[in-house]
PDB file of C-alpha atoms in Angstrom:
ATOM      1  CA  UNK A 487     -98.956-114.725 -69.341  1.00  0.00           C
ATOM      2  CA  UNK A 488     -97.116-116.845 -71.697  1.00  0.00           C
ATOM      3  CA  UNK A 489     -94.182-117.922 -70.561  1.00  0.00           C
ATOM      4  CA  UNK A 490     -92.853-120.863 -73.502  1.00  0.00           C
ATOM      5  CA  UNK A 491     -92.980-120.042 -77.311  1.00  0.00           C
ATOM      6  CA  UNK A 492     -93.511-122.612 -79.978  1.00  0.00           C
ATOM      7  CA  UNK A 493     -92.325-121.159 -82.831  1.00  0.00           C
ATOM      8  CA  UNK A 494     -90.541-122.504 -85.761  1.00  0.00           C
ATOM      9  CA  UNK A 495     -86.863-120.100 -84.860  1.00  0.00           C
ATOM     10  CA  UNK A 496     -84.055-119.893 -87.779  1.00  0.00           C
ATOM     11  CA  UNK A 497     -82.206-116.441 -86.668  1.00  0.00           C
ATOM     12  CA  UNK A 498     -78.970-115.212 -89.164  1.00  0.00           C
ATOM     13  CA  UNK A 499     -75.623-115.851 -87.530  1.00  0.00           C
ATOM     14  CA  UNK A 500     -72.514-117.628 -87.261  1.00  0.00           C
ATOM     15  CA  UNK A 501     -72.583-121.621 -85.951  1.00  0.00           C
ATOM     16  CA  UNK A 502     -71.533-120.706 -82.506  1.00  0.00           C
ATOM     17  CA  UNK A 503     -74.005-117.618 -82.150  1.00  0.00           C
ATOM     18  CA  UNK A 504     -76.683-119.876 -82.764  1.00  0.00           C
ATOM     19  CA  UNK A 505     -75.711-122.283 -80.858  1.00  0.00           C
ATOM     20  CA  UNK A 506     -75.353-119.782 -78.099  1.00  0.00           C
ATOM     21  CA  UNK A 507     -79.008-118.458 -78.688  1.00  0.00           C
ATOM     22  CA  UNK A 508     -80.466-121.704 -79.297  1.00  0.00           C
ATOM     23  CA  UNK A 509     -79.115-122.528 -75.482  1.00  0.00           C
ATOM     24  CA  UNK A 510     -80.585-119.724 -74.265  1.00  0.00           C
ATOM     25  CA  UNK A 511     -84.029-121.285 -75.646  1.00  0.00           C
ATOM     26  CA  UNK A 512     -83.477-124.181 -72.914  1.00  0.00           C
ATOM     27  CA  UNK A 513     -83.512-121.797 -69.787  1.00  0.00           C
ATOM     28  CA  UNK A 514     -86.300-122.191 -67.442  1.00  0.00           C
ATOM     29  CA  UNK A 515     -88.865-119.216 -67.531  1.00  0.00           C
ATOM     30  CA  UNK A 516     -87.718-117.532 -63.937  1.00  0.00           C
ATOM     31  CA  UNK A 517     -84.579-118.888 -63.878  1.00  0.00           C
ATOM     32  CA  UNK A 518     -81.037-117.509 -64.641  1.00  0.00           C
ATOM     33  CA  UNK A 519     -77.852-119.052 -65.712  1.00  0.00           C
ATOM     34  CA  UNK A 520     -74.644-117.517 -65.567  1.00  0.00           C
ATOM     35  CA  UNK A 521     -72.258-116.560 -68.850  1.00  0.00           C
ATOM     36  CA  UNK A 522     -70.149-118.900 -67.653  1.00  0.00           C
ATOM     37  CA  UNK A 523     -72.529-121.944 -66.935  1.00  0.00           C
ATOM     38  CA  UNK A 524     -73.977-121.106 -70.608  1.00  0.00           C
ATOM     39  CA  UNK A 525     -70.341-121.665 -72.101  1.00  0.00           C
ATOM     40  CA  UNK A 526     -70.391-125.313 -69.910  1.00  0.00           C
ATOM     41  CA  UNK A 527     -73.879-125.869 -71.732  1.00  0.00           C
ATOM     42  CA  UNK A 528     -72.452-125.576 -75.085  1.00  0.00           C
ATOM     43  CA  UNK A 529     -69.740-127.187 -74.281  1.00  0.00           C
ATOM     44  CA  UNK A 530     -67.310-124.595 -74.794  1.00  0.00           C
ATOM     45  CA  UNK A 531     -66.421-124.065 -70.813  1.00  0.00           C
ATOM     46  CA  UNK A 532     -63.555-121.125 -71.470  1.00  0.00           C
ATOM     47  CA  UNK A 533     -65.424-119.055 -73.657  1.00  0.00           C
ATOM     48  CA  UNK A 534     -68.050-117.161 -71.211  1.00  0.00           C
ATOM     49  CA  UNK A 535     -66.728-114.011 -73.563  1.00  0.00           C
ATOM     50  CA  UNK A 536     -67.753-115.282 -76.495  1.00  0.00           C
ATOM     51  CA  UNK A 537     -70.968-116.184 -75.328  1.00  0.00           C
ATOM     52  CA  UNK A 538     -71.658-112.831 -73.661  1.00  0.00           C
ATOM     53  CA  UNK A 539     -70.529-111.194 -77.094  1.00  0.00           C
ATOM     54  CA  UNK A 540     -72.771-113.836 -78.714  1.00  0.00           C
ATOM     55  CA  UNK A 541     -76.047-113.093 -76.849  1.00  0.00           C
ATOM     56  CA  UNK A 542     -75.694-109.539 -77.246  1.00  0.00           C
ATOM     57  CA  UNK A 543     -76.575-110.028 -80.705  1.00  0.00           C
ATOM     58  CA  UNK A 544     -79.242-111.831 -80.384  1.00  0.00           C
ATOM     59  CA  UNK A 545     -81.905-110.906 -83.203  1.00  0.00           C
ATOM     60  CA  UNK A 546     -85.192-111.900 -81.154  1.00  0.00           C
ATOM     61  CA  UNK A 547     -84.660-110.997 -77.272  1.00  0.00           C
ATOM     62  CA  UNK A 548     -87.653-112.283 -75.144  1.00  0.00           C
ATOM     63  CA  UNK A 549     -88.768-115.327 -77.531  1.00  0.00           C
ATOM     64  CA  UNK A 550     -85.035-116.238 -77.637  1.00  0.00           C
ATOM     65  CA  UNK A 551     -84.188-115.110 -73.756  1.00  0.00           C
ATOM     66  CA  UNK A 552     -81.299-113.352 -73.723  1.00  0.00           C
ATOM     67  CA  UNK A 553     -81.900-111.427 -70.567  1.00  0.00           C
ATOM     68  CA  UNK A 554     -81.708-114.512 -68.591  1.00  0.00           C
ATOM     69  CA  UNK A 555     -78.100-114.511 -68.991  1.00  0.00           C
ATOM     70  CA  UNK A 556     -76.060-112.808 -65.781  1.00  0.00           C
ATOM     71  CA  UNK A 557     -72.924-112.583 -64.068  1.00  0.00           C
ATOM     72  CA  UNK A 558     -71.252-115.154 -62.353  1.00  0.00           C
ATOM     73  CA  UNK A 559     -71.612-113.153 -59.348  1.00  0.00           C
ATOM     74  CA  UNK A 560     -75.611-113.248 -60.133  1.00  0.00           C
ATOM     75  CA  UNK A 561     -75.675-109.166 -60.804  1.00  0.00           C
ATOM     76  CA  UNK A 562     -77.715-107.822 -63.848  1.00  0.00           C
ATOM     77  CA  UNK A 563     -75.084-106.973 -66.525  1.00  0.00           C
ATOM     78  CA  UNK A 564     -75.736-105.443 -69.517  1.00  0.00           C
ATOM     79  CA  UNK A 565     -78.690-105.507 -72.040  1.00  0.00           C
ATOM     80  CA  UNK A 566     -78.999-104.330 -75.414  1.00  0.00           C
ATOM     81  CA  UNK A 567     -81.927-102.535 -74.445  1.00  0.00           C
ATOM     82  CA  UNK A 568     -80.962-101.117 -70.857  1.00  0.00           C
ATOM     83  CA  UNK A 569     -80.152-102.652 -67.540  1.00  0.00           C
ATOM     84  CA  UNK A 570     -83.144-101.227 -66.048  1.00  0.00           C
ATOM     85  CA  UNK A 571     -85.305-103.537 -68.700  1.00  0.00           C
ATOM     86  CA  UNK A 572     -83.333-106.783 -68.049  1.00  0.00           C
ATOM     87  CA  UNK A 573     -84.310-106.278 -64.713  1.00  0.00           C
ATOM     88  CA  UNK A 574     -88.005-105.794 -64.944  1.00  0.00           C
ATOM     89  CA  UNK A 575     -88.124-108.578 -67.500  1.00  0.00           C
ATOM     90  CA  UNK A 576     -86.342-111.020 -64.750  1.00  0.00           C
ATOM     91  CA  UNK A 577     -88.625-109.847 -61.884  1.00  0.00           C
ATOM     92  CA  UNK A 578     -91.606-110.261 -64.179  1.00  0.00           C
ATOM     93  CA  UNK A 579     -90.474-113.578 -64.468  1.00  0.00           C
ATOM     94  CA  UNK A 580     -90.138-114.777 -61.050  1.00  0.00           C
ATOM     95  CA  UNK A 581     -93.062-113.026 -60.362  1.00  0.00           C
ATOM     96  CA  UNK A 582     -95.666-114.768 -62.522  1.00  0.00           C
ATOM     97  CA  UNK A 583     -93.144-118.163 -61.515  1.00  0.00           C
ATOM     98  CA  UNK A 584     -94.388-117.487 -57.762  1.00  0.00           C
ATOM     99  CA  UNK A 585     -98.117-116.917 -58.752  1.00  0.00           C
ATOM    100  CA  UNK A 586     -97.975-120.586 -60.485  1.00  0.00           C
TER     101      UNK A 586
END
């Protein structure tokens, strides 16, 4: 049922990976931004690589919501712990969003 942490967050990584992960903090529970919007976030518009690279290393997945993060052409992508969970995690999401 909890759907916003407030936890004190200081993951290991370069400057842009946390800057990456720490906009992935400010996506709406149920909601899903593109690679590519995430790289506009930060500022960085041309590097939707980088990003993708960069939240695939993200050290704390769910708290800091990685699998949020999907193609520009709104499919799924890849997860570091299977397609199949990003997707349950996203519908879980939405789900519990609708219930509100």
């Amino acid at each position: 049922e909890l759907s916003e942490f407030q936890v004190c967050l200081a993951p290991n990584g370069t400057e842009f990976q946390r800057m990456v992960w720490d906009a992935l903090t400010k996506i709406p529970y149920g909601e899903t931004w593109s690679y590519g919007q995430l790289a506009e976030h930060i500022g960085k518009p041309k590097a939707s690589r980088a990003v993708g690279s960069a939240n695939g290393l993200n050290p704390i997945p769910v708290i800091i919501p990685c699998h949020r993060v999907v193609r520009n052409d709104r499919s799924v992508g890849s997860y570091a712990y299977g397609s199949h969970l990003k997707e349950l995690l996203l519908e879980r999401e939405n789900y519990a969003k609708v219930l509100d």
